[in-house]
Amino acid sequence: MRQRITYFRPHDADWDPNQLAITDTSVHGPALPALKEHKITLTLPELPSELAGLLRDLEQLHLRWATPASYDTLEPFSSRISPGLHVSYTPAKEDHDPRNREKLCTALQAFGRLDCSSPDVFVNFSDGRQPGSPALFFYNELEKLDGFAKRLGPVVCSGPSATECRKQLHELKDAVSLDMSYDSTSEAVKIQALWPLQKREISVPASPKGRTEVGILGRDAPPGMEPHEIGVSGVLTVIGEQKEPSPALFAFASRHRAASGSFTSRFQQPTGLHPTLQLRLSKTAAPLDEDAECAPYAYLTLPKVIFADRYQLADELFLASKNLTAAKYVSEPVDLEAPAYTTKPWGSNVLLQLAPPKDGAEAEEWTAEVPLHLRYLKPTPTGKEEAGIPYPAVFWACEGDKDTAYTVSPFDRATLGYDGLFEPGTTFWHVSPKPEAGGRLINNISVPVVTEGASQWVGIGTAVAVVLGFAWVLLTLVGGYAKSGHGAVAAKKEDEDKKEK
Amino acid sequence: MPPSLLTTLFRPAPLFSLAALLRLVLLLYGTWQDAHSAVKYTDIDYLVFTDAARSVSRGLSPYARETYRYTPLLAWLLVPTASPRLFSFGKVVFALADLLAGWLIVRVLRKQRGMSAERAGAFAAIWLWNPMVATISTRGSSEGLLGVLTMALLWAVEGRRIGVAGLILGLSVHFKIYPFIYAPAIIWWMDDEHLGKKKTSKPPAALAEAVLRLVSPERIKLTLISLSTFMGLNVLMYYIYGTPFLTHSYFHHVTRIDHRHNFSPYNIYLYLASANPSSSSLHAFLPQLLLSCLLIPFVLAKKDLATSMMAQTFAFVTFNKVCTSQYFLWYMIFLPLYLPGSSMLRDPRRGITALLLWVLGQAAWLQQGYELEFLGVSTFFPGLWLASLAFFLINCWILGIIISDGAERSIQKVHTS
């Protein structure tokens, strides 16, 4: 097991490395504004046997979670995903053994009640993506990691360090993002948690089982840094190995960058059954220092209550009227008619290319509109059902050199859903989401449904109306029959009249 | 009576020129609106057809397009639309089908009802100059094709072209299922009298003889030809496109949940039922099929086949589990044949009341639908539900009038002759 804890300072935060107290068992320091990243690398034998058994049946597994709370971050930790839990995996064997999915779903219940038991809830993920992308994908809203930390404690924390272990798990309640990745080639599990930018004390205990590296870093510009790189400087130390922090200065290419400006997402009122999601971008512009082609995108994660119609998003005039350029990707399948309660997939993903105003590089504010459609939901007592739709990830994607070694970056983050839809070497410049209300990156929408109380009236009322209508029609038929029978009676009479004449 | 300007307009040349002009204008306007506005004139269904046609032109299955729920014949017919310059080809076909249906109406009225050209033209104008009909076909909805098929069926049957009638019947059932309701009416109608054969004057001695008398060579011929056309087309399509053809063209209509709001009286009931997986709603077919396949043709078909078909279609649409305004075209095609001599024309107050109630029923429903669809107000219950029941009862009342008229039809002939 290896651990790496990084405190990352903003530009303007003064900080003196000499204030760091390094002992054999811990690193301590005074409070400073910083975000914190905790990275743990484990090998399969270090995991509880059940979990290791599950992973051995998989080729790769990626969990990505982001908080619905709004938070501040710094480059190179600027990547964003829609709030909630994103799960993608590839089974080890082609045959898609259903037990793999069942075991995975059972394990995922550690996060809370996740609706992943139905066979078709996972959606095929590899179409249109870079080779090596995970095969199957599932998303579930997940507000907090509290329950996960509590349930995980007894499983992973044991022995003399159990208390410390639980304490660390408990800290997950304040984390804003959590990644877990496994792939069968390295047989390693990588866990990365991120805490937002705020004033925090430096306090890192040594891991009882392995190496613990601590870094206190900030942005810098090392000599010889390439224009597309991010420079970093600060101090590094390994607990138990070093008494003094060693200075560090390095640069690397980062897959994720921070774009200027921000965006909000809201539903146009009234929402009706065909709501429009308005993405209002302010003061954001294509990164200027690049020669590369850049375009703004929104990657939507839509729970099954709501969906985009790929066919509607195919007409150029229509798209242009919404400030959209193209729907680059819509996951499949998306049933365009079925109610939510008979729809099996978890929902759908959509990658939209947005159309920024042509004039003025730094337009103050512009709005892209995403036409969406609601599914019918089960009856409720009030005739309304509330649904929360996570904010999309909004970013400028800039073409880059295919051979850019992003993975060399110590802070690289990949397999976020949208990155696989672009060429390798693409840089993602993330536009920072600003919450509409309540500080949450969730768009609430009220879906009209039939009231539960209706069922007693509708059953009997419809039957009465149909019987009445049917009886009336029947009566006229009987009346007609009584008058003239079933044959062309009168015509016959006519013939007879003629004969008589 | 000196021919007024209006009656001259009902002569064939101006009648069809105006109908064609109306469609041409709408077609051009639609093309313009599609090119300049984000709100499209073209119906979404037309995009489904043309996508499927493109699929077919590439040698793929039309069912590769989601929500394509039609026979592959339609996609084949529209293959030219796969080339972008011929995008409107299908709309032209649908508009021509409208005109052909109108021509058949005129022919049936003149040859088989002995009407004058102007009078026949006036009634045909109800179809030919109908803005609703012209809009639906130029927007690219295929219902107009059904109009021409059902009118051709009536024309063939009344003209005693049994072979042709069988072919058309088989084809139209393959195309849209619902024309199967015409089969019992036609079979029942095909007695010796209507076929111009000598009647056996003796009443049948026993039930067995009555049944036996029903089995005439013509009836067998119609049954065999229509069945083999229907099955032949199905086998061919199944051979080419496999199970997706059956699932999308046929089974879908039986198993669909139909939750999206529409005019059907069953709509809210079906929505509630679909949320409760154990329930089944197949019994909703019973009153619909009883009326449209059995009772109405039994009483009406021999008296006036056209009115019987109109009443059957009206009953089928009114009692259907799904009902959208495009379905109204299915019975509107028979209006020019039903209206002459009907009580709705004899007593204009009755006719106008029926028309007004029919329009108002839809308007009330559409108002509730608008609040739901665009304002997000939960009007499912009671608003939308009551509006759909009211519209249903209005339709039942109108159906009653049509049936009474149909039952009196031949009596009238006596009085007028």
mmCIF file of C-alpha atoms in Angstrom, chain A residues 100-251:
data_model
loop_
_atom_site.group_PDB
_atom_site.id
_atom_site.type_symbol
_atom_site.label_atom_id
_atom_site.label_comp_id
_atom_site.label_asym_id
_atom_site.label_seq_id
_atom_site.Cartn_x
_atom_site.Cartn_y
_atom_site.Cartn_z
ATOM 1 C CA ASN A 100 -20.364 -10.398 -12.293
ATOM 2 C CA ARG A 101 -22.944 -7.670 -12.542
ATOM 3 C CA GLU A 102 -24.875 -9.013 -9.578
ATOM 4 C CA LYS A 103 -21.731 -9.191 -7.433
ATOM 5 C CA LEU A 104 -20.728 -5.707 -8.492
ATOM 6 C CA CYS A 105 -24.188 -4.377 -7.743
ATOM 7 C CA THR A 106 -24.122 -5.982 -4.307
ATOM 8 C CA ALA A 107 -20.737 -4.416 -3.602
ATOM 9 C CA LEU A 108 -21.974 -1.026 -4.805
ATOM 10 C CA GLN A 109 -24.683 -1.080 -2.152
ATOM 11 C CA ALA A 110 -21.889 0.075 0.162
ATOM 12 C CA PHE A 111 -22.595 3.538 -1.223
ATOM 13 C CA GLY A 112 -26.279 3.356 -0.382
ATOM 14 C CA ARG A 113 -29.324 1.944 -2.099
ATOM 15 C CA LEU A 114 -28.358 1.887 -5.754
ATOM 16 C CA ASP A 115 -30.822 0.716 -8.350
ATOM 17 C CA CYS A 116 -28.513 -1.551 -10.337
ATOM 18 C CA SER A 117 -30.067 -5.002 -9.933
ATOM 19 C CA SER A 118 -32.005 -5.160 -13.212
ATOM 20 C CA PRO A 119 -29.979 -6.788 -16.017
ATOM 21 C CA ASP A 120 -30.320 -3.945 -18.517
ATOM 22 C CA VAL A 121 -29.622 -1.091 -16.151
ATOM 23 C CA PHE A 122 -26.001 -0.900 -17.344
ATOM 24 C CA VAL A 123 -25.660 0.741 -20.730
ATOM 25 C CA ASN A 124 -23.183 -0.171 -23.444
ATOM 26 C CA PHE A 125 -20.445 2.399 -23.127
ATOM 27 C CA SER A 126 -17.754 1.514 -25.624
ATOM 28 C CA ASP A 127 -19.482 2.622 -28.861
ATOM 29 C CA GLY A 128 -17.821 5.659 -30.374
ATOM 30 C CA ARG A 129 -15.172 5.790 -27.696
ATOM 31 C CA GLN A 130 -11.425 5.337 -27.655
ATOM 32 C CA PRO A 131 -10.329 1.697 -27.677
ATOM 33 C CA GLY A 132 -9.857 0.378 -24.164
ATOM 34 C CA SER A 133 -12.806 2.330 -22.779
ATOM 35 C CA PRO A 134 -14.938 0.419 -20.295
ATOM 36 C CA ALA A 135 -17.757 -1.642 -21.789
ATOM 37 C CA LEU A 136 -20.654 -0.881 -19.462
ATOM 38 C CA PHE A 137 -21.844 2.182 -17.594
ATOM 39 C CA PHE A 138 -24.233 3.002 -14.795
ATOM 40 C CA TYR A 139 -25.054 6.200 -12.945
ATOM 41 C CA ASN A 140 -26.920 6.801 -9.722
ATOM 42 C CA GLU A 141 -27.452 9.993 -7.826
ATOM 43 C CA LEU A 142 -25.486 9.958 -4.570
ATOM 44 C CA GLU A 143 -25.618 12.934 -2.257
ATOM 45 C CA LYS A 144 -22.921 12.071 0.289
ATOM 46 C CA LEU A 145 -20.218 9.563 1.147
ATOM 47 C CA ASP A 146 -21.107 9.406 4.886
ATOM 48 C CA GLY A 147 -22.905 6.088 4.617
ATOM 49 C CA PHE A 148 -20.153 4.650 2.459
ATOM 50 C CA ALA A 149 -17.486 5.601 5.020
ATOM 51 C CA LYS A 150 -19.555 4.103 7.836
ATOM 52 C CA ARG A 151 -20.228 0.834 6.014
ATOM 53 C CA LEU A 152 -16.657 0.504 4.771
ATOM 54 C CA GLY A 153 -15.092 0.960 8.238
ATOM 55 C CA PRO A 154 -15.667 -2.562 9.603
ATOM 56 C CA VAL A 155 -14.539 -4.097 6.301
ATOM 57 C CA VAL A 156 -11.219 -2.340 5.763
ATOM 58 C CA CYS A 157 -10.193 -1.066 9.213
ATOM 59 C CA SER A 158 -8.719 -3.706 11.500
ATOM 60 C CA GLY A 159 -5.847 -4.222 13.910
ATOM 61 C CA PRO A 160 -4.126 -1.583 16.000
ATOM 62 C CA SER A 161 -4.628 1.182 13.404
ATOM 63 C CA ALA A 162 -8.393 0.651 13.152
ATOM 64 C CA THR A 163 -9.248 3.864 14.984
ATOM 65 C CA GLU A 164 -6.997 5.990 12.788
ATOM 66 C CA CYS A 165 -8.326 4.200 9.708
ATOM 67 C CA ARG A 166 -11.908 4.975 10.672
ATOM 68 C CA LYS A 167 -11.011 8.573 11.358
ATOM 69 C CA GLN A 168 -9.592 8.890 7.877
ATOM 70 C CA LEU A 169 -12.655 7.237 6.350
ATOM 71 C CA HIS A 170 -14.815 9.620 8.324
ATOM 72 C CA GLU A 171 -13.101 12.524 6.566
ATOM 73 C CA LEU A 172 -14.734 11.356 3.339
ATOM 74 C CA LYS A 173 -17.870 13.155 4.466
ATOM 75 C CA ASP A 174 -16.212 16.427 3.433
ATOM 76 C CA ALA A 175 -14.677 15.119 0.188
ATOM 77 C CA VAL A 176 -15.924 16.622 -3.061
ATOM 78 C CA SER A 177 -14.813 13.852 -5.341
ATOM 79 C CA LEU A 178 -13.790 10.228 -5.071
ATOM 80 C CA ASP A 179 -12.269 7.994 -7.758
ATOM 81 C CA MET A 180 -11.563 4.309 -7.599
ATOM 82 C CA SER A 181 -9.896 2.571 -10.504
ATOM 83 C CA TYR A 182 -8.843 -0.975 -11.076
ATOM 84 C CA ASP A 183 -7.370 -2.574 -14.128
ATOM 85 C CA SER A 184 -6.258 -6.134 -14.542
ATOM 86 C CA THR A 185 -2.941 -5.344 -16.244
ATOM 87 C CA SER A 186 -1.517 -3.527 -13.234
ATOM 88 C CA GLU A 187 -3.606 -5.523 -10.733
ATOM 89 C CA ALA A 188 -3.651 -2.356 -8.681
ATOM 90 C CA VAL A 189 -6.489 -0.374 -7.169
ATOM 91 C CA LYS A 190 -6.054 3.374 -7.153
ATOM 92 C CA ILE A 191 -8.192 5.510 -4.902
ATOM 93 C CA GLN A 192 -8.180 9.283 -5.152
ATOM 94 C CA ALA A 193 -10.206 11.613 -2.954
ATOM 95 C CA LEU A 194 -10.291 15.370 -3.200
ATOM 96 C CA TRP A 195 -11.192 17.969 -0.579
ATOM 97 C CA PRO A 196 -12.055 21.485 -1.756
ATOM 98 C CA LEU A 197 -10.046 24.660 -1.500
ATOM 99 C CA GLN A 198 -10.410 26.023 2.015
ATOM 100 C CA LYS A 199 -8.296 26.829 5.044
ATOM 101 C CA ARG A 200 -7.084 23.535 6.484
ATOM 102 C CA GLU A 201 -4.412 22.332 8.899
ATOM 103 C CA ILE A 202 -1.710 20.050 7.650
ATOM 104 C CA SER A 203 -2.024 16.801 9.512
ATOM 105 C CA VAL A 204 -0.947 13.466 8.076
ATOM 106 C CA PRO A 205 -0.369 10.344 10.175
ATOM 107 C CA ALA A 206 1.922 7.623 8.837
ATOM 108 C CA SER A 207 0.264 4.653 7.293
ATOM 109 C CA PRO A 208 0.897 1.543 9.393
ATOM 110 C CA LYS A 209 1.241 -0.629 6.326
ATOM 111 C CA GLY A 210 3.185 1.254 3.707
ATOM 112 C CA ARG A 211 4.829 4.341 2.374
ATOM 113 C CA THR A 212 3.223 7.721 3.017
ATOM 114 C CA GLU A 213 4.346 10.647 0.922
ATOM 115 C CA VAL A 214 3.286 14.184 1.746
ATOM 116 C CA GLY A 215 3.529 17.157 -0.578
ATOM 117 C CA ILE A 216 2.730 20.804 -0.007
ATOM 118 C CA LEU A 217 2.666 22.297 -3.471
ATOM 119 C CA GLY A 218 1.525 25.308 -5.449
ATOM 120 C CA ARG A 219 1.662 26.663 -8.994
ATOM 121 C CA ASP A 220 5.009 27.873 -10.295
ATOM 122 C CA ALA A 221 6.877 28.337 -13.543
ATOM 123 C CA PRO A 222 9.969 26.158 -13.696
ATOM 124 C CA PRO A 223 12.555 27.157 -16.327
ATOM 125 C CA GLY A 224 12.159 25.373 -19.633
ATOM 126 C CA MET A 225 8.446 24.752 -19.060
ATOM 127 C CA GLU A 226 6.486 24.232 -22.298
ATOM 128 C CA PRO A 227 3.594 26.649 -22.858
ATOM 129 C CA HIS A 228 0.977 23.924 -22.541
ATOM 130 C CA GLU A 229 2.400 22.612 -19.291
ATOM 131 C CA ILE A 230 1.554 23.294 -15.691
ATOM 132 C CA GLY A 231 4.462 24.139 -13.383
ATOM 133 C CA VAL A 232 4.463 23.182 -9.748
ATOM 134 C CA SER A 233 6.797 23.836 -6.830
ATOM 135 C CA GLY A 234 6.834 23.124 -3.104
ATOM 136 C CA VAL A 235 8.133 20.518 -0.720
ATOM 137 C CA LEU A 236 7.824 16.739 -0.565
ATOM 138 C CA THR A 237 8.559 14.335 2.261
ATOM 139 C CA VAL A 238 8.116 10.673 3.026
ATOM 140 C CA ILE A 239 7.041 9.991 6.604
ATOM 141 C CA GLY A 240 9.590 7.919 8.487
ATOM 142 C CA GLU A 241 12.227 8.291 5.799
ATOM 143 C CA GLN A 242 12.971 12.016 5.812
ATOM 144 C CA LYS A 243 13.352 14.501 8.680
ATOM 145 C CA GLU A 244 13.479 17.534 6.440
ATOM 146 C CA PRO A 245 11.177 18.366 3.539
ATOM 147 C CA SER A 246 12.878 18.237 0.170
ATOM 148 C CA PRO A 247 12.155 20.990 -2.329
ATOM 149 C CA ALA A 248 10.410 20.066 -5.559
ATOM 150 C CA LEU A 249 10.040 21.886 -8.859
ATOM 151 C CA PHE A 250 8.536 20.232 -11.916
ATOM 152 C CA ALA A 251 6.185 20.685 -14.866
#
